[in-house]
Amino acid sequence: MRDPRLDSASPWIPIATQAELAASARHVVGLRSWRTGQHQSVLIYRQDPLPSTIEASDDAQQREARWFSIVNECPHLGLPLEGGDIEDLYSDEKEENASPPDPASIIMCPFHNYDWNLKDGSSSTGMKACTFRLEVRDDDQLWLEPPGDPGDDYRVIGVRAVSERFAAPSEETLLAPALSDLSLSSSPPLDADPQTIVAQCRAVLLARTPIHKVALVRRLVSLFRSGTLTRLADSKTDPPHPEEPYRAPSTKTVSSGQTRPLGKGGSVQTRIRMLHALANIELWAIDLAVDHVARLYDWRLGALDGQGSGKRLGWTFVADFLKVAEDEAKHFTLLSERLEALGCKYGDLSVHNGLWESALQTSHSLFSRLAIIALVHEARGLDSNPMQIRRCRAAGDEETARVLEIIHADEITHVAAGHRHFTALCASLEPEPVDPVAQFRLEVSRHFWGHVRGPFNVEDRDRAGIGRDWYENLGGRGTVKKEEAVTEEAS
């Protein structure tokens, strides 16, 4: 069957079936243009008909749900709309022989209460937000009118329910003890209720146990999305940035070169080692995501060193990496639960801190941090995950395979977030922007050790925005001469 995206008369984007979206009334759809590389986040909302309408109307269309979509960034300051209250407006008019009124929905920005009509993007403020048409077609598939020009070829990177839940213990269990009990004895005590996003991020870094780290991430993201926490930082009251995340003294840490090979997943023991290693990566990934925000929030656009009079990073950066932290917390929880089902607990095996070593080596530069953490380390996960999923299925472990599929889908969006902000940084440089591919390869040559090795998951790397020119024949420190030889040979 011909892909409808190839038909210039029908450039719409398939999202999912209505059945696949039934669990939540609102979803965030991540899109990327294959032509321009631009990213777009769109909020879609399902308005269900009133029960009285279903009972009274003979019109099938009036008994069906209506779909709305709007850009997921408030035009006021670019903050995410997804957590805002939505008010469905139904008309009470019942004029004889009149067409049924067209219901509308208003979403209120959770941060500053700007109102936006989901149908046409209008607002009582006089500003307007971008909206996009949605259609349900014969196959029950929901199709989205794409942003930009038809030739931009926007495609879906990921779809997530706004109301998605963690597979985790109850909120009461997770949030005890109080935040003030989670600080290190050698550090100034944390406020029991940090008043800024940066302070909350630093509380996550100092969490005493993995389960409390997960709890604090959930709390931070909830406060941010609801508009309860709107202050980014306060230099007078925020605690100092910790030198490293807290790990219990009982943690058995070894160098990355001393970890045992994971094996092929054919036995329960090899799958336990694999799950434990992945859980360790996800735990560090939580710390990395909040460290991006808390350490580099004051980065200024326009210069390679982040200094000067340029604008600060936008709220989109904060929202994207808090979402990454939330995902990593979900991943850690899923992996930990799967470990326990197989008779092991996180912490029973030795772990390494290779990711944090990379974080320290790139702490001076947002360019370096995004290049190495998001576009090398996270992208390597895109390469290895499908193989691990296949091995688990071959061993008959469908539960583990399903967990890894959930993680893999999220990781594509994480690499896409890194690509989005790295390319934006390159475009912001003055007096002239730099080529993001060239800058990425330069960062890798300076801050990564060894070769970026395949085999590569070309399809999912493409979905995230990094084509072959980003990573093929790429090496870091210790490989410069070989890289130069490859370049000369290619020329």
Coordinates of C-alpha atoms in Angstrom, one line a residue:
M1 CA 0.0 0.0 0.0
R2 CA 1.3 3.4 -0.9
D3 CA 2.5 5.6 2.0
P4 CA 0.0 8.5 2.1
R5 CA 2.9 10.9 3.0
L6 CA 4.2 10.4 -0.5
D7 CA 1.0 11.8 -2.0
S8 CA 1.3 15.6 -2.3
A9 CA -2.5 15.9 -2.1
S10 CA -2.5 14.1 1.3
P11 CA 0.6 15.1 3.3
W12 CA -1.0 14.2 6.7
I13 CA 0.8 12.3 9.4
P14 CA -0.5 9.0 10.9
I15 CA -0.4 9.2 14.7
A16 CA -2.1 6.1 16.1
T17 CA -5.5 4.3 16.2
Q18 CA -8.1 5.6 18.5
A19 CA -7.9 2.4 20.4
E20 CA -4.2 2.9 21.1
L21 CA -5.0 6.4 22.4
A22 CA -8.0 5.3 24.5
A23 CA -6.1 5.3 27.9
S24 CA -5.8 9.0 28.1
A25 CA -7.7 12.1 26.8
R26 CA -4.5 13.9 26.0
H27 CA -1.2 12.9 24.4
V28 CA 2.0 14.7 23.3
V29 CA 3.3 13.9 19.9
G30 CA 6.9 14.5 19.0
L31 CA 7.6 15.4 15.4
R32 CA 10.7 16.0 13.3
S33 CA 11.1 17.3 9.8
W34 CA 13.2 15.0 7.6
R35 CA 14.0 17.9 5.3
T36 CA 14.8 20.7 7.7
G37 CA 15.6 18.8 10.9
Q38 CA 13.2 21.0 12.9
H39 CA 11.4 19.5 15.9
Q40 CA 7.8 20.2 16.9
S41 CA 5.8 19.1 20.0
V42 CA 2.1 18.9 19.5
L43 CA -0.6 18.3 22.2
I44 CA -3.6 16.3 21.0
Y45 CA -6.8 16.2 23.0
R46 CA -9.9 14.0 22.8
Q47 CA -13.2 15.6 23.8
D48 CA -15.8 13.0 24.6
P49 CA -19.5 13.8 23.9
L50 CA -21.8 14.4 26.7
P51 CA -23.9 11.4 27.8
S52 CA -27.1 13.3 26.9
T53 CA -25.8 13.9 23.4
I54 CA -25.1 10.2 22.9
E55 CA -28.6 9.3 24.0
A56 CA -30.5 12.0 22.2
S57 CA -28.7 12.4 18.8
D58 CA -29.3 10.3 15.8
D59 CA -26.2 11.7 14.1
A60 CA -23.3 9.3 14.4
Q61 CA -20.8 12.2 14.2
Q62 CA -22.4 13.8 17.3
R63 CA -21.9 10.6 19.2
E64 CA -18.2 10.4 18.4
A65 CA -15.3 11.9 20.2
R66 CA -13.8 15.1 18.8
W67 CA -10.1 15.6 18.5
F68 CA -8.2 18.9 18.8
S69 CA -4.5 19.7 18.6
I70 CA -2.3 22.6 19.5
V71 CA 1.4 23.3 19.7
N72 CA 2.6 22.2 23.1
E73 CA 4.4 25.5 23.9
C74 CA 2.5 28.5 25.2
P75 CA 3.2 31.5 22.9
H76 CA 3.7 33.6 26.0
L77 CA 7.0 32.2 27.3
G78 CA 7.3 28.9 25.5
L79 CA 6.4 26.8 28.5
P80 CA 4.6 23.4 28.0
L81 CA 0.8 23.5 27.8
E82 CA 0.3 19.8 28.4
G83 CA -0.4 20.1 32.2
G84 CA -3.0 22.9 31.9
D85 CA -6.6 22.6 32.9
I86 CA -8.9 22.0 29.9
E87 CA -12.5 23.2 30.0
D88 CA -14.9 21.7 27.5
L89 CA -17.5 24.3 26.3
Y90 CA -20.9 22.9 25.2
S91 CA -23.6 25.1 23.9
D92 CA -27.1 24.8 25.5
E93 CA -28.8 26.3 22.4
K94 CA -31.6 24.1 21.0
E95 CA -33.0 26.1 18.1
E96 CA -35.4 24.1 16.0
N97 CA -33.9 22.7 12.8
A98 CA -30.5 24.2 13.7
S99 CA -27.3 22.3 13.2
P100 CA -25.9 20.9 16.5
P101 CA -23.5 23.5 18.0
D102 CA -19.8 22.8 17.5
P103 CA -18.3 22.3 21.0
A104 CA -14.9 23.9 21.8
S105 CA -12.3 23.4 24.4
I106 CA -10.1 25.9 26.2
I107 CA -6.7 25.0 27.7
M108 CA -5.3 27.2 30.4
C109 CA -1.5 27.6 30.5
P110 CA -0.6 26.1 34.0
F111 CA 2.1 28.8 34.5
H112 CA 0.4 32.1 33.9
N113 CA -3.2 31.2 33.1
Y114 CA -3.2 32.3 29.5
D115 CA -6.2 30.8 27.8
W116 CA -6.1 29.1 24.4
N117 CA -8.9 27.8 22.2
L118 CA -8.0 24.4 21.1
K119 CA -10.0 24.7 17.9
D120 CA -8.5 27.9 16.4
G121 CA -5.7 28.9 18.8
S122 CA -7.4 32.2 19.8
S123 CA -7.0 33.8 23.2
S124 CA -8.6 36.5 25.2
T125 CA -5.1 38.1 25.4
G126 CA -5.2 38.8 21.6
M127 CA -2.3 36.4 20.9
K128 CA -2.8 33.2 18.9
A129 CA -1.3 29.7 19.2
C130 CA -0.8 27.3 16.2
T131 CA -3.4 24.6 15.9
F132 CA -3.5 21.6 13.6
R133 CA -6.4 19.7 12.1
L134 CA -7.0 16.1 13.0
E135 CA -9.0 13.4 11.1
V136 CA -10.1 9.9 12.0
R137 CA -10.1 7.9 8.8
D138 CA -11.7 4.6 7.8
D139 CA -9.0 2.5 9.5
D140 CA -9.7 4.2 12.8
Q141 CA -6.3 5.9 12.5
L142 CA -5.9 9.4 13.7
W143 CA -4.1 11.6 11.2
L144 CA -2.5 15.0 11.9
E145 CA -2.2 18.0 9.6
P146 CA 1.6 18.6 9.5
P147 CA 3.2 21.8 10.6
G148 CA 5.3 23.7 8.1
D149 CA 5.3 23.2 4.3
P150 CA 4.1 19.9 2.7
G151 CA 7.6 19.2 1.5
D152 CA 9.1 19.4 5.1
D153 CA 8.1 15.7 5.6
Y154 CA 7.3 15.7 9.3
R155 CA 7.2 12.3 10.9
V156 CA 6.4 11.0 14.4
I157 CA 9.3 10.5 16.8
G158 CA 7.1 9.5 19.8
V159 CA 3.7 9.6 21.3
R160 CA 3.1 9.7 25.0
A161 CA 0.1 9.9 27.3
V162 CA 0.3 13.0 29.5
S163 CA -1.3 11.0 32.3
E164 CA 1.1 8.1 32.1
R165 CA 2.0 6.5 35.4
F166 CA 5.0 4.9 36.9
A167 CA 5.0 1.2 37.8
A168 CA 6.0 2.2 41.3
P169 CA 5.0 2.0 45.0
S170 CA 2.5 4.5 46.3
E171 CA 3.1 8.2 46.6
E172 CA 3.0 8.1 50.4
T173 CA 5.8 5.4 50.4
L174 CA 7.9 7.2 47.9
L175 CA 7.8 10.6 49.5
A176 CA 8.9 9.5 53.0
P177 CA 11.2 10.6 54.6
A178 CA 11.0 14.3 54.1
L179 CA 13.3 16.1 51.7
S180 CA 15.3 17.6 54.6
D181 CA 16.3 14.1 55.5
L182 CA 17.9 13.3 52.1
S183 CA 20.8 15.7 52.3
L184 CA 24.4 14.6 53.0
S185 CA 25.7 15.4 56.4
S186 CA 28.6 17.2 54.8
S187 CA 26.3 19.5 52.8
P188 CA 24.1 22.4 54.0
P189 CA 20.7 21.0 54.9
L190 CA 18.2 21.2 52.0
D191 CA 15.0 23.2 52.5
A192 CA 12.1 20.8 53.2
D193 CA 10.3 22.3 50.2
P194 CA 12.8 23.8 47.6
Q195 CA 11.4 26.8 46.0
T196 CA 13.2 26.7 42.6
I197 CA 13.7 24.1 39.9
V198 CA 17.5 24.2 40.4
A199 CA 17.1 23.4 44.1
Q200 CA 14.7 20.6 43.3
C201 CA 17.2 19.1 40.8
R202 CA 20.0 19.3 43.4
A203 CA 17.8 17.5 45.8
V204 CA 17.4 14.7 43.3
L205 CA 21.2 14.4 43.0
L206 CA 21.5 14.0 46.8
A207 CA 18.7 11.5 47.2
R208 CA 19.8 8.8 49.7
T209 CA 18.2 5.8 47.9
P210 CA 17.1 5.1 44.3
I211 CA 13.5 4.9 45.3
H212 CA 13.7 8.4 46.8
K213 CA 15.5 9.7 43.7
V214 CA 12.5 8.4 41.6
A215 CA 10.1 10.0 44.0
L216 CA 11.8 13.4 43.9
V217 CA 11.9 13.3 40.1
R218 CA 8.1 12.6 40.0
R219 CA 7.5 15.4 42.5
L220 CA 9.6 17.9 40.6
V221 CA 8.0 17.1 37.2
S222 CA 4.5 17.3 38.7
L223 CA 5.2 20.7 40.4
F224 CA 6.7 22.0 37.2
R225 CA 3.9 20.8 34.8
S226 CA 1.1 22.0 37.1
G227 CA 2.6 25.5 37.2
T228 CA 3.2 25.3 41.0
L229 CA 7.0 25.6 40.6
T230 CA 7.8 28.4 38.2
R231 CA 11.1 29.9 39.6
L232 CA 14.1 28.5 37.8
A233 CA 16.9 29.5 40.2
D234 CA 17.8 31.8 43.1
S235 CA 21.5 32.3 43.7
K236 CA 20.8 33.5 47.3
T237 CA 18.8 30.5 48.5
D238 CA 19.7 27.6 46.2
P239 CA 22.0 25.0 47.8
P240 CA 25.5 24.6 46.2
H241 CA 25.7 22.2 43.3
P242 CA 27.0 18.8 44.6
E243 CA 30.3 17.5 43.3
E244 CA 28.6 14.2 42.5
P245 CA 25.4 12.4 43.1
Y246 CA 25.0 10.5 46.3
R247 CA 25.6 6.7 46.3
A248 CA 25.3 4.6 49.4
P249 CA 28.7 3.4 50.8
S250 CA 27.6 -0.2 50.3
T251 CA 27.4 0.3 46.5
K252 CA 30.0 -1.9 44.8
T253 CA 31.5 0.4 42.2
V254 CA 34.2 -0.9 39.8
S255 CA 35.8 0.7 36.7
S256 CA 33.8 0.2 33.5
G257 CA 36.6 -2.1 32.2
Q258 CA 36.1 -4.5 35.2
T259 CA 32.4 -5.2 34.6
R260 CA 31.5 -8.7 33.5
P261 CA 30.4 -9.3 29.9
L262 CA 26.6 -9.3 29.8
G263 CA 26.3 -12.5 27.7
K264 CA 23.6 -13.2 25.2
G265 CA 20.6 -13.3 27.5
G266 CA 20.0 -17.0 27.0
S267 CA 19.9 -17.8 30.7
V268 CA 18.2 -16.2 33.7
Q269 CA 21.6 -15.2 35.2
T270 CA 22.7 -13.4 32.0
R271 CA 19.4 -11.5 31.8
I272 CA 19.8 -10.5 35.5
R273 CA 23.3 -9.1 34.7
M274 CA 21.9 -7.3 31.7
L275 CA 18.9 -5.8 33.6
H276 CA 21.1 -4.8 36.6
A277 CA 23.6 -3.1 34.2
L278 CA 20.7 -1.2 32.4
A279 CA 19.2 -0.2 35.8
N280 CA 22.5 1.3 36.8
I281 CA 22.7 3.2 33.5
E282 CA 19.1 4.6 34.0
L283 CA 19.9 5.6 37.6
W284 CA 22.9 7.6 36.4
A285 CA 20.8 9.0 33.5
I286 CA 18.3 10.5 36.0
D287 CA 21.2 12.3 37.6
L288 CA 22.6 13.4 34.2
A289 CA 19.2 14.9 33.1
V290 CA 18.7 17.0 36.2
D291 CA 22.4 17.9 36.2
H292 CA 22.0 19.4 32.7
V293 CA 19.4 21.7 34.1
A294 CA 20.9 22.6 37.5
R295 CA 24.5 23.0 36.3
L296 CA 24.0 24.7 32.9
Y297 CA 20.7 26.6 33.3
D298 CA 22.5 30.0 33.0
W299 CA 24.2 29.1 29.7
R300 CA 24.0 32.0 27.3
L301 CA 23.2 31.6 23.6
G302 CA 25.5 33.1 21.0
A303 CA 28.9 32.0 22.1
L304 CA 30.8 28.7 22.3
D305 CA 31.6 29.2 26.0
G306 CA 28.1 30.1 27.0
Q307 CA 29.2 33.5 28.3
G308 CA 28.2 37.0 27.3
S309 CA 25.0 39.0 26.9
G310 CA 23.0 36.5 24.8
K311 CA 19.7 35.1 25.9
R312 CA 19.5 32.3 28.4
L313 CA 18.4 28.8 27.4
G314 CA 14.6 28.8 26.9
W315 CA 12.1 27.0 29.0
T316 CA 11.9 24.3 26.3
F317 CA 15.3 23.1 27.4
V318 CA 14.2 22.8 31.0
A319 CA 10.9 21.1 30.0
D320 CA 12.7 18.6 27.7
F321 CA 15.3 17.5 30.2
L322 CA 12.9 17.2 33.1
K323 CA 10.9 14.9 30.8
V324 CA 14.0 12.9 30.1
A325 CA 14.6 12.6 33.9
E326 CA 11.0 11.5 34.3
D327 CA 11.5 8.8 31.7
E328 CA 14.7 7.6 33.1
A329 CA 13.0 7.3 36.5
K330 CA 10.3 5.2 34.9
H331 CA 12.9 3.1 33.2
F332 CA 14.8 2.4 36.4
T333 CA 11.5 1.4 38.2
L334 CA 10.5 -1.0 35.4
L335 CA 14.0 -2.6 35.3
S336 CA 14.1 -2.9 39.1
E337 CA 10.7 -4.5 39.2
R338 CA 11.8 -7.0 36.5
L339 CA 15.0 -7.7 38.4
E340 CA 13.0 -8.5 41.6
A341 CA 10.7 -10.8 39.6
L342 CA 13.8 -12.8 38.6
G343 CA 15.1 -13.0 42.1
C344 CA 17.6 -10.1 42.3
K345 CA 17.5 -6.6 43.7
Y346 CA 19.3 -3.5 42.4
G347 CA 22.6 -3.2 44.3
D348 CA 23.2 -6.9 44.6
L349 CA 25.8 -6.7 41.7
S350 CA 28.7 -4.4 41.1
V351 CA 28.2 -1.3 39.0
H352 CA 30.3 1.3 37.2
N353 CA 30.1 5.1 37.0
G354 CA 31.3 5.6 33.4
L355 CA 28.4 7.9 32.5
W356 CA 29.2 10.3 35.4
E357 CA 32.8 10.3 34.4
S358 CA 31.7 11.5 30.9
A359 CA 29.5 14.1 32.6
L360 CA 32.4 15.5 34.6
Q361 CA 34.6 15.7 31.5
T362 CA 31.9 17.7 29.7
S363 CA 30.7 19.8 32.6
H364 CA 32.3 23.0 31.2
S365 CA 30.3 23.1 28.0
L366 CA 26.7 22.5 27.0
F367 CA 28.0 21.8 23.5
S368 CA 30.2 19.0 24.8
R369 CA 27.6 17.7 27.3
L370 CA 24.9 17.3 24.6
A371 CA 27.3 15.8 22.1
I372 CA 28.8 13.1 24.3
I373 CA 25.9 12.3 26.6
A374 CA 22.9 12.6 24.3
L375 CA 24.3 12.0 20.9
V376 CA 26.9 9.4 21.6
H377 CA 26.0 7.5 24.8
E378 CA 22.2 7.6 24.4
A379 CA 22.5 7.0 20.7
R380 CA 24.5 3.9 21.4
G381 CA 21.6 2.6 23.4
L382 CA 19.5 2.8 20.2
D383 CA 22.0 0.5 18.6
S384 CA 22.0 -2.2 21.3
N385 CA 18.4 -2.2 22.5
P386 CA 16.9 -4.1 19.5
M387 CA 19.4 -6.9 19.8
Q388 CA 18.7 -7.3 23.5
I389 CA 15.0 -7.4 22.8
R390 CA 15.4 -10.1 20.2
R391 CA 17.6 -12.2 22.6
C392 CA 15.0 -11.9 25.4
R393 CA 12.2 -13.0 23.1
A394 CA 14.4 -15.9 21.8
A395 CA 14.8 -17.0 25.4
G396 CA 11.0 -16.8 26.0
D397 CA 11.2 -13.8 28.3
E398 CA 8.4 -11.7 26.9
E399 CA 8.1 -9.5 30.0
T400 CA 11.7 -8.3 29.8
A401 CA 11.4 -7.8 26.1
R402 CA 8.3 -5.6 26.6
V403 CA 10.1 -3.5 29.3
L404 CA 13.0 -2.9 26.9
E405 CA 10.6 -1.9 24.1
I406 CA 9.1 0.8 26.3
I407 CA 12.6 2.1 27.2
H408 CA 13.7 2.0 23.5
A409 CA 10.7 4.1 22.4
D410 CA 11.5 6.8 25.0
E411 CA 15.2 6.8 24.2
I412 CA 14.6 7.8 20.6
T413 CA 12.9 10.9 22.0
H414 CA 15.9 11.6 24.3
V415 CA 18.4 11.5 21.4
A416 CA 16.0 13.7 19.5
A417 CA 15.9 16.2 22.4
G418 CA 19.7 16.3 22.4
H419 CA 19.8 16.8 18.6
R420 CA 17.2 19.6 18.9
H421 CA 19.1 21.6 21.4
F422 CA 22.6 20.9 20.0
T423 CA 21.5 22.2 16.6
A424 CA 19.8 25.2 18.2
L425 CA 23.0 26.0 20.0
C426 CA 25.0 25.8 16.7
A427 CA 22.4 28.0 15.0
S428 CA 22.6 30.7 17.7
L429 CA 26.3 31.3 17.5
E430 CA 27.5 34.8 16.5
P431 CA 28.6 36.3 14.2
E432 CA 27.8 33.2 12.2
P433 CA 26.3 29.8 13.0
V434 CA 28.4 26.7 12.8
D435 CA 27.6 23.4 11.0
P436 CA 26.1 21.1 13.7
V437 CA 27.6 18.0 12.2
A438 CA 31.1 19.5 12.1
Q439 CA 30.8 20.8 15.6
F440 CA 29.6 17.4 16.9
R441 CA 32.5 15.6 15.4
L442 CA 34.8 18.1 16.9
E443 CA 33.3 17.6 20.3
V444 CA 33.7 13.9 20.0
S445 CA 37.3 14.2 18.9
R446 CA 38.0 16.2 22.1
H447 CA 35.9 14.6 24.8
F448 CA 35.3 10.9 23.8
W449 CA 37.8 8.1 24.1
G450 CA 38.0 5.6 21.3
H451 CA 35.9 4.9 18.2
V452 CA 32.1 5.3 18.0
R453 CA 31.5 1.7 16.9
G454 CA 28.6 0.0 15.1
P455 CA 26.7 -1.8 14.1
F456 CA 24.4 1.2 14.0
N457 CA 20.6 1.3 14.2
V458 CA 20.4 3.6 11.2
E459 CA 16.6 3.8 11.1
D460 CA 16.1 5.0 14.7
R461 CA 19.1 7.2 14.6
D462 CA 17.5 8.9 11.5
R463 CA 14.2 9.3 13.4
A464 CA 16.1 11.1 16.2
G465 CA 17.8 13.4 13.7
I466 CA 21.3 12.0 13.5
G467 CA 22.1 10.8 10.0
R468 CA 25.1 8.8 8.9
D469 CA 27.2 11.9 8.4
W470 CA 27.1 12.5 12.1
Y471 CA 28.6 9.2 13.3
E472 CA 30.3 7.1 10.5
N473 CA 34.1 6.9 10.6
L474 CA 34.0 8.8 13.9
G475 CA 36.6 8.5 16.6
G476 CA 37.6 10.4 19.8
R477 CA 40.8 10.9 21.6
G478 CA 43.4 8.3 20.8
T479 CA 42.1 7.9 17.3
V480 CA 42.9 11.3 15.7
K481 CA 45.6 10.0 13.4
K482 CA 43.3 7.3 12.1
E483 CA 40.5 9.7 11.7
E484 CA 42.7 12.0 9.6
A485 CA 43.8 9.1 7.5
V486 CA 40.1 8.1 6.9
T487 CA 39.3 11.7 5.9
E488 CA 42.2 12.0 3.5
E489 CA 41.3 8.7 1.9
A490 CA 37.7 9.8 1.5
S491 CA 38.8 13.0 -0.2

